[in-house]
Coordinates of C-alpha atoms and ligand atoms in Angstrom, one line a residue:
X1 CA -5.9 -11.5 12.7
X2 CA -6.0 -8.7 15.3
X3 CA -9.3 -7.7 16.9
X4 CA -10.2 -4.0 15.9
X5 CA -12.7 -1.7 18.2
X6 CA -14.0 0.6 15.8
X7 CA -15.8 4.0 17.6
X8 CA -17.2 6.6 15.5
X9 CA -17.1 9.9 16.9
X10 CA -17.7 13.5 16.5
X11 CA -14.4 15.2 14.4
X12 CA -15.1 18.3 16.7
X13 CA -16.1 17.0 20.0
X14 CA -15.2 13.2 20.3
X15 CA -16.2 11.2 23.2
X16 CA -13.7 11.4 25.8
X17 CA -14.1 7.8 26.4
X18 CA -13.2 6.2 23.3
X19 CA -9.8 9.2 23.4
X20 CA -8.8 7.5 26.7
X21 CA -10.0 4.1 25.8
X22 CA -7.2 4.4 22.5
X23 CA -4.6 6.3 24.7
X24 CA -4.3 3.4 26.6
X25 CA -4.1 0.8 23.9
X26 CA -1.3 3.3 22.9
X27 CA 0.2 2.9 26.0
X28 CA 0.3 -0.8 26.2
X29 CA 2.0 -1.1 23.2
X30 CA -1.3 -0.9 20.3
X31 CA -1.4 0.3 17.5
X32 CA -4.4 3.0 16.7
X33 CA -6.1 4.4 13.8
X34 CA -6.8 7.5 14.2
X35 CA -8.0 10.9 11.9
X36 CA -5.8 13.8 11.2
X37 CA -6.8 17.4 8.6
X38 CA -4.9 15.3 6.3
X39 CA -5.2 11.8 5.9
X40 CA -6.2 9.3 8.2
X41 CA -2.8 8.0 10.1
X42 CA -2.0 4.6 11.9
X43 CA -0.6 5.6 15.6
X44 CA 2.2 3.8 17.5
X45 CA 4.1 5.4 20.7
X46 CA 7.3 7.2 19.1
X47 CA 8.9 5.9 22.1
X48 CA 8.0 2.2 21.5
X49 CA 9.8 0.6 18.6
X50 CA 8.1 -2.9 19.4
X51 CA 5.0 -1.0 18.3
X52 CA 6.0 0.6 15.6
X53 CA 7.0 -2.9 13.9
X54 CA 3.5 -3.4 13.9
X55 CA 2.8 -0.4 11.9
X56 CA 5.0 -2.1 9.7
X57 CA 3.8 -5.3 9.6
X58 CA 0.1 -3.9 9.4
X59 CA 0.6 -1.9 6.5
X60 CA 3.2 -4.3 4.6
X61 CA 5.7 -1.3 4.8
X62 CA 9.1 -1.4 3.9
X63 CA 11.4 -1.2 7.1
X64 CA 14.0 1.6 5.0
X65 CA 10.7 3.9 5.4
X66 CA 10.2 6.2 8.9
X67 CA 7.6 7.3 10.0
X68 CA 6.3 10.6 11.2
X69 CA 6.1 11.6 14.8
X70 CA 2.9 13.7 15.5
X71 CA 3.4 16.2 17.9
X72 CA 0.1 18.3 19.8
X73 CA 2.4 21.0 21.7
X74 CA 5.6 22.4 21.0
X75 CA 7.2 21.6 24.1
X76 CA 7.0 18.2 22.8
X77 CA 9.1 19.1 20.0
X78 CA 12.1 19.4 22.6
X79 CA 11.1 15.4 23.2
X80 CA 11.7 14.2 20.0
X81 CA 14.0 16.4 17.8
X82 CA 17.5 18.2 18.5
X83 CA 19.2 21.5 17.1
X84 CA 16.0 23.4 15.8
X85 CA 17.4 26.4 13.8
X86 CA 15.6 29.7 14.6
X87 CA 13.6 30.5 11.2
X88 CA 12.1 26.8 11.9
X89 CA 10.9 27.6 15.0
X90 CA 9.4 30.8 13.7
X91 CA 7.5 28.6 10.8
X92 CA 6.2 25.9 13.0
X93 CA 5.1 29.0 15.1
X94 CA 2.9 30.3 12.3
X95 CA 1.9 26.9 10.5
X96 CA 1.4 24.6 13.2
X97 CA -1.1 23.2 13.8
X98 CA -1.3 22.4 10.3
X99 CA 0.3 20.2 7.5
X100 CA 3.0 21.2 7.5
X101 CA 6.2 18.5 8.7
X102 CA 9.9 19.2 9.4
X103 CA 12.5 16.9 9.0
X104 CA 14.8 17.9 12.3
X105 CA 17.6 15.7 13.9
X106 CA 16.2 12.9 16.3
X107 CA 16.2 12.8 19.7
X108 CA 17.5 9.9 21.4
X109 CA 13.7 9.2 22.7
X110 CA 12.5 8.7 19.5
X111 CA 12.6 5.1 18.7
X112 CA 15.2 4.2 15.8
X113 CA 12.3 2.1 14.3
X114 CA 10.0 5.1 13.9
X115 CA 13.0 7.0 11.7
X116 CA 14.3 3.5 10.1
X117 CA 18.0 4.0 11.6
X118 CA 18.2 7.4 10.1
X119 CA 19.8 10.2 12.3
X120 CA 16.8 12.5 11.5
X121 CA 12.9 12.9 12.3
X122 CA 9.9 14.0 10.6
X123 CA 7.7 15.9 12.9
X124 CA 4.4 17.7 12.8
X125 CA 1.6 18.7 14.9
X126 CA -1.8 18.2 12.8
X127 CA -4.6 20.4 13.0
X128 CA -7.8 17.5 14.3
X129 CA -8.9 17.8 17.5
X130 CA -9.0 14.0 17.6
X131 CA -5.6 13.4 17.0
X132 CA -4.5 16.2 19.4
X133 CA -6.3 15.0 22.7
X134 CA -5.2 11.2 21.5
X135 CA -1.6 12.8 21.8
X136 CA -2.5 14.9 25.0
X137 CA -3.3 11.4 26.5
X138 CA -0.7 9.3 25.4
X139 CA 2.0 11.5 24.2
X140 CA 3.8 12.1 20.7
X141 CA 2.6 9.7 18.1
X142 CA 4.6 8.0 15.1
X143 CA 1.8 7.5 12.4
X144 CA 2.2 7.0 8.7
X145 CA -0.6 7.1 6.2
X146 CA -3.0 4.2 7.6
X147 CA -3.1 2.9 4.1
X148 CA -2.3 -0.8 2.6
X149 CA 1.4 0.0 1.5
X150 CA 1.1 1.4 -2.1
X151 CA -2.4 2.2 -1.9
X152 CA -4.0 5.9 -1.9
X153 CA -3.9 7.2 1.7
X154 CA -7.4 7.4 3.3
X155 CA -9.3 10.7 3.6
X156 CA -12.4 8.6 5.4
X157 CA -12.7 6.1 7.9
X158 CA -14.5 3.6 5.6
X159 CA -11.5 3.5 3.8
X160 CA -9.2 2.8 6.7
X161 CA -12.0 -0.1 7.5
X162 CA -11.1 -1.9 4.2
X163 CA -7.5 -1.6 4.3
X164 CA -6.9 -2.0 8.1
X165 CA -9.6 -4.0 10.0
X166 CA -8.2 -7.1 11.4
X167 CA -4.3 -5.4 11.5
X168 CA -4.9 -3.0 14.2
X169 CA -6.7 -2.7 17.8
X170 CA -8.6 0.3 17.2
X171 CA -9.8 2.5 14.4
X172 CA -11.1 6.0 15.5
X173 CA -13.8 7.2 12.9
X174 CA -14.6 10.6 12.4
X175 CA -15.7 10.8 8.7
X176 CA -13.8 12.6 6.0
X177 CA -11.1 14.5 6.3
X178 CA -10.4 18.3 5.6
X179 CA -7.3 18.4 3.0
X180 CA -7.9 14.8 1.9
X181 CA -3.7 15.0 0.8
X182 CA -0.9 14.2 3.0
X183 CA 1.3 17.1 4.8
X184 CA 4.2 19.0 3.2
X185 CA 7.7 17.7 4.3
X186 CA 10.5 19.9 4.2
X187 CA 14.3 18.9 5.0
X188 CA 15.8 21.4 7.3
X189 CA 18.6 19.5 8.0
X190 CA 20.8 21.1 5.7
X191 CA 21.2 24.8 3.5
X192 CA 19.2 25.4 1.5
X193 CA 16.1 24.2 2.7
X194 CA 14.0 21.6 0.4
X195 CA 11.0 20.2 0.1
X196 CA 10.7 16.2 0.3
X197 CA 6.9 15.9 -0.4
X198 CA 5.1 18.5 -1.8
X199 CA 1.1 18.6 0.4
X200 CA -1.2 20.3 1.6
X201 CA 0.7 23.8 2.8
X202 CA 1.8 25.1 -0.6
X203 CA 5.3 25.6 -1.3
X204 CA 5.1 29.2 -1.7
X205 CA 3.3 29.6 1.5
X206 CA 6.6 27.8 3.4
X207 CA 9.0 29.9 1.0
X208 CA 7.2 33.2 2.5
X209 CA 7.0 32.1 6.3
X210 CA 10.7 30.6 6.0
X211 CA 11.7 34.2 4.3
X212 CA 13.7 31.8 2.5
X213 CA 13.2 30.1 -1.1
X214 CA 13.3 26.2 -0.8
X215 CA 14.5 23.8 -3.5
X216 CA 11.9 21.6 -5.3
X217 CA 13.6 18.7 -6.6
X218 CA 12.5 16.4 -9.9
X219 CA 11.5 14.0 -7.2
X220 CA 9.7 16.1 -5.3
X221 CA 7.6 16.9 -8.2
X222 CA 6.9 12.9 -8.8
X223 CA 9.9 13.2 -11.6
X224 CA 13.1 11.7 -11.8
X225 CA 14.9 8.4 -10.6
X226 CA 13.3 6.7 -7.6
X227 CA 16.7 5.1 -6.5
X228 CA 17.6 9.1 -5.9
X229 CA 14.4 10.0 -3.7
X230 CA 15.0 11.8 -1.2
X231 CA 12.8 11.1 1.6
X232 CA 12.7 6.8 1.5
X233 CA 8.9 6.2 0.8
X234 CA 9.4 8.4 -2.2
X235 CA 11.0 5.6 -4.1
X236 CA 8.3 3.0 -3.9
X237 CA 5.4 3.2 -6.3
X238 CA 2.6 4.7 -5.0
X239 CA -0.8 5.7 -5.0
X240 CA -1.7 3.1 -7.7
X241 CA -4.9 1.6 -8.1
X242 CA -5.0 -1.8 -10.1
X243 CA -6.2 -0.1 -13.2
X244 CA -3.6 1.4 -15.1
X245 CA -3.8 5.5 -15.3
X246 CA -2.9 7.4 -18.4
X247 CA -1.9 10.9 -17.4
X248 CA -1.9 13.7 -19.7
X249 CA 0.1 17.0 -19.0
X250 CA -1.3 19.4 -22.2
X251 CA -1.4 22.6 -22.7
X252 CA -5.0 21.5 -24.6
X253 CA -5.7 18.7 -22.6
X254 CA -9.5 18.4 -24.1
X255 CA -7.8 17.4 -27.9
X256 CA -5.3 14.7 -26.2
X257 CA -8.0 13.1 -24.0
X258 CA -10.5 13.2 -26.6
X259 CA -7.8 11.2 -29.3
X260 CA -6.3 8.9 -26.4
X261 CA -9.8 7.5 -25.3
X262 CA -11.2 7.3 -29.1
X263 CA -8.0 5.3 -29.4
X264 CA -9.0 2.8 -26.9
X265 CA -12.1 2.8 -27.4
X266 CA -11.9 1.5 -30.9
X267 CA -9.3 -1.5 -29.6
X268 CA -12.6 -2.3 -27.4
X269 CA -11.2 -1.1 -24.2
X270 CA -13.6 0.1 -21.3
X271 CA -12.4 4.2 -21.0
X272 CA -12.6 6.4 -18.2
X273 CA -11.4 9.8 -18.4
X274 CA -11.2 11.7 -15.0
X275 CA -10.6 15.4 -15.5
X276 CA -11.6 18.9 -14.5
X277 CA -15.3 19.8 -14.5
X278 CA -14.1 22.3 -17.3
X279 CA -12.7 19.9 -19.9
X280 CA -15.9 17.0 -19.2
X281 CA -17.9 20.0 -19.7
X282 CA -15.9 20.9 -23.4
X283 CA -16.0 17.0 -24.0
X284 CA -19.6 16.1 -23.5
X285 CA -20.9 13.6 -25.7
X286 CA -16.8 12.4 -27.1
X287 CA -16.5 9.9 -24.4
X288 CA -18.8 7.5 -22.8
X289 CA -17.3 8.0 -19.2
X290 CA -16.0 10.6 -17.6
X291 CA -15.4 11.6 -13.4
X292 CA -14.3 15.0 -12.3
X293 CA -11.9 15.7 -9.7
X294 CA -13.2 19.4 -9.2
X295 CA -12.8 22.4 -10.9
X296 CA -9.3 23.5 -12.1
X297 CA -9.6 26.9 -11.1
X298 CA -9.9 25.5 -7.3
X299 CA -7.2 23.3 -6.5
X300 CA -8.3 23.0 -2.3
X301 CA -11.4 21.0 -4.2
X302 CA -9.2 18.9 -6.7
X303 CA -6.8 18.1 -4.0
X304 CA -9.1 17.0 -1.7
X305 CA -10.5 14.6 -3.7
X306 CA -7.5 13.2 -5.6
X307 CA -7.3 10.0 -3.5
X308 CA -11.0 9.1 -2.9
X309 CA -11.4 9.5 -7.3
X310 CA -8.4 6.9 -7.2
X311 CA -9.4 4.4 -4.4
X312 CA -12.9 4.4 -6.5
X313 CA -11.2 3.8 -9.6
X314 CA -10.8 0.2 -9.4
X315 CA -14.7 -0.5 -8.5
X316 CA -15.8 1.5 -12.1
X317 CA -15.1 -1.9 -14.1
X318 CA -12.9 -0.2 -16.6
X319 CA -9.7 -0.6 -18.3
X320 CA -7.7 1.8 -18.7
X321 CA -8.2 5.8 -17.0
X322 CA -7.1 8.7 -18.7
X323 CA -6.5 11.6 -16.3
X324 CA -5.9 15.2 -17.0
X325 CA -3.1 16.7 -15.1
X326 CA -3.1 20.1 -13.8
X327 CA -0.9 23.3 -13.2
X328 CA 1.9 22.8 -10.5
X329 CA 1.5 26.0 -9.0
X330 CA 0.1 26.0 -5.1
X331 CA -1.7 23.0 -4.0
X332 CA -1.2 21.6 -7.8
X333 CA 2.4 20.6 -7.2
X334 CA 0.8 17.6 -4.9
X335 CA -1.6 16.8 -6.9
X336 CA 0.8 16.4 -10.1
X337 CA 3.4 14.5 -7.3
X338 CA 0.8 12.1 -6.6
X339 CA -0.6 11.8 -10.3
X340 CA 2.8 10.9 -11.7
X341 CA 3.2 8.3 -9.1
X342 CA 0.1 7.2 -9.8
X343 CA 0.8 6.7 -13.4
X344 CA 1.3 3.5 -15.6
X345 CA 2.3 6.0 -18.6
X346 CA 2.2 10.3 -19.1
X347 CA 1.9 11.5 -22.1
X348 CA 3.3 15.0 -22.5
X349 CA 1.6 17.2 -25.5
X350 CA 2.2 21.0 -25.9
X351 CA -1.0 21.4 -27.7
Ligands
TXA1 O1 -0.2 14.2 6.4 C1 0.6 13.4 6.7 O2 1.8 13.6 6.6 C2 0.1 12.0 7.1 C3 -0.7 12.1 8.4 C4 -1.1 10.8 8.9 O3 0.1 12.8 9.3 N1 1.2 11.1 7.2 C5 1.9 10.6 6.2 O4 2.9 9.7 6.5 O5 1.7 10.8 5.0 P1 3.6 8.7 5.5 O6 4.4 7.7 6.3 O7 2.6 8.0 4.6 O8 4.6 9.5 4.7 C6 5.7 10.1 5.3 C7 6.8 10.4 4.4 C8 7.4 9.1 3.7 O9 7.6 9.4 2.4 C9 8.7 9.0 4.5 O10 9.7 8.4 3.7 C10 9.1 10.4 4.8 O11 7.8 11.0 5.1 N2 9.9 10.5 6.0 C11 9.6 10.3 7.3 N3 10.7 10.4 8.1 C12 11.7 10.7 7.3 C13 13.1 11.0 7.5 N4 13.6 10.9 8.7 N5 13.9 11.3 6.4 C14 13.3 11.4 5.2 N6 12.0 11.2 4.9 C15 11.2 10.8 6.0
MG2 MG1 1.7 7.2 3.1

C-alpha cells in the first residue's frame, strides 16, 4: 500500500503549491493523479520507464497497452515524437489544446514502457489548466485513464479516490470533468488516416480540419474481433460494470425496451432501463426503474455522463440494465464505442 496525498483544488486556478508539490513527486520517480477536460489521467514521467511500471501495476494494466504522453506546448512535441507530416501539424494547431491525440512515431526519449515496445506514440496536449502547469513543471506526462483496468474512466476525483487511493503518491482533485469521455485517437502513421478510438472531438470535426476523410473501422466503432483491434487497449473488455448491460440499437427503441424489461421482470429479475430523457418520458409508468443519460437530441450531455450512469450502475442493486443506444453520428460514435464494450449482449431491432 502506497501513501496517497490527496489536495483538492480549484480546476481554474489551483494552488501553485500542491502543482509543485506533484511535479516533484513526478520528478522523483511518482506517480500522480491528476485531472484533464476528459477524464481524470494517472501521470508518470514519459521519460521514466521505472515509473511508468507503476502505472501499470497501479491500475492492473496489461503491459501490450501504451500509454499516452500529454504534451502542454508544442515544442514539446519535437521531444517525444519524430516525422510529423504537415496537415498534422496544421490540426494539432487548430485542435490542441483539446481531445484530440495523434498517434506519431516515437522519439527515442520517450520511454519504451510508456508505448509498450511499439515504434509509435500517442500524444496530446489536454485542455485543464491543472494538467498543463503539472506538465510546465515537470515536463511531458505519460498518463492513461486513472481507472482500475476495465472499469469506466473517471470524470471526478471521488472516483479516482475509490479506484486509486493506496496505489499512487498523489491524487490532484478538481471535481468533475468537462467532456466526461476520453480523447479521439487518430493513427497518422500511415495513408489514409484512421481513427483508433472514437472521443470527445467528433470525427467529422478531424475529417474537416485534416481536409482529409479518415477511415472508421468496425473496431473503432466497438464492432468487430478484439484480437484485430487496432490500438492494444481496444481488445480488452471494457467499461464494464458488474451488472450485466443489455444494449438496444432500435429504430423504436421505446417498444424493445418496454418488451425486454417486461420480460425480466416476470422471471423476477430486478430491471433498470437507462435511456434518453425522451424514451423514459414515452415509457412512464411500463417499467419500475429507469435512469437517463441526457437528452438524445444533445449528445455533449449524454456523453458526458455515459461513465458516471455506469460507475453508478453497480450500487442500484439490480440485475440486469437495459440501455438504449443512440445515433453514431458526432459525439454518438463514442458513446455507442463505449456502450458496445460495455455490453454483456445487443440486441439489434429495426422497429
Ligand atoms: O482523454 C484521454 O485520452 C485520457 C486522458 C487521461 O488523457 N487518456 C486515456 O488513456 O484514455 P488510456 O490509456 O485509457 O487510453 C489510451 C488508448 C488505449 O486504447 C491505448 O491502447 C491507445 O490509446 N494507445 C496508446 N498508445 C498507442 C500506440 N502507440 N499505438 C496504438 N494505440 C495506442
Ligand atoms: Mg482507459
Amino acid at each position: 500500500m502506497t501513501l496517497t496525498r490527496v489536495f483538492h483544488v480549484d480546476p481554474l486556478n489551483p494552488d501553485q503549491s500542491v502543482v509543485e508539490y506533484c511535479c516533484e513527486v513526478l520528478r522523483s520517480g511518482g506517480i500522480v493523479v491528476f485531472p484533464t477536460e476528459t477524464v481524470y489521467g494517472l501521470g508518470a514521467l514519459a521519460s521514466n520507464g521505472e515509473a511508468a511500471r507503476k502505472i501499470f501495476i497501479a491500475k492492473g494494466r496489461p503491459a501490450d497497452n501504451p500509454l499516452i504522453v500529454h504534451i502542454s506546448k508544442l515544442e514539446q512535441l519535437y521531444e517525444v515524437a519524430e516525422n510529423m507530416p504537415e496537415d498534422v501539424m496544421k490540426a494539432v494547431s487548430v485542435l490542441w489544446p483539446g481531445p484530440f491525440t495523434v498517434l506519431l512515431r516515437k522519439s527515442p526519449r520517450v520511454a519504451k514502457e510508456v508505448a509498450a515496445g511499439l515504434p509509435t506514440v500517442a500524444v496530446r496536449m489536454p485542455a485543464h489548466p491543472v494538467a498543463l502547469r503539472l506538465i510546465d513543471c515537470a515536463g511531458p506526462i505519460a498518463a492513461p485513464s486513472a481507472n482500475i483496468s476495465g472499469r469506466p474512466s473517471p470524470t471526478t476525483g471521488f472516483y479516482t479516490l475509490l479506484d486509486m487511493f493506496g496505489r499512487v503518491d498523489a491524487i490532484i482533485d478538481a471535481g468533475e470533468t468537462l467532456y466526461g469521455i476520453e480523447s479521439t485517437i487518430i493513427d497518422t502513421t500511415t495513408k489514409p488516416y484512421k481513427v483508433l478510438r472514437p472521443g470527445a472531438v467528433p470525427i467529422e470535426k478531424v475529417a474537416e480540419v485534416l481536409g482529409q476523410e479518415i477511415i472508421v473501422p468496425e473496431q473503432a466503432r466497438g464492432l468487430g474481433e478484439y484480437e484485430k483491434a487496432l490500438a492494444p487497449g481496444m481488445k480488452y473488455k471494457h467499461y464494464s460494470p458488474e451488472t450485466p448491460i443489455i444494449l438496444v440499437e432500435s429504430t423504436s427503441p421505446k417498444d424493445a425496451i418496454q418488451r425486454l424489461a417486461k420480460e425480466y421482470i416476470e422471471k423476477g429479475k430486478k430491471v433498470l432501463v437507462i435511456a434518453s430523457r425522451e424514451t423514459i418520458e414515452v415509457l412512464r409508468g411500463c417499467t419500475p426503474r429507469t435512469t437517463s443519460y441526457g437528452s438524445r437530441h444533445n449528445m455533449f450531455e449524454v456523453a458526458r455522463n455515459i461513465f458516471k450512469v455506469l460507475r453508478e450502475l453497480d450500487r442500484e442493486g439490480v440485475d440486469i440494465a437495459i440501455v438504449e443506444g443512440v445515433e453514431e453520428k458526432g459525439l454518438g460514435l463514442a458513446v455507442m464505442n463505449r456502450l458496445r464494450k460495455a455490453a454483456s449482449k445487443i440486441i439489434k431491432t429495426t422497429s
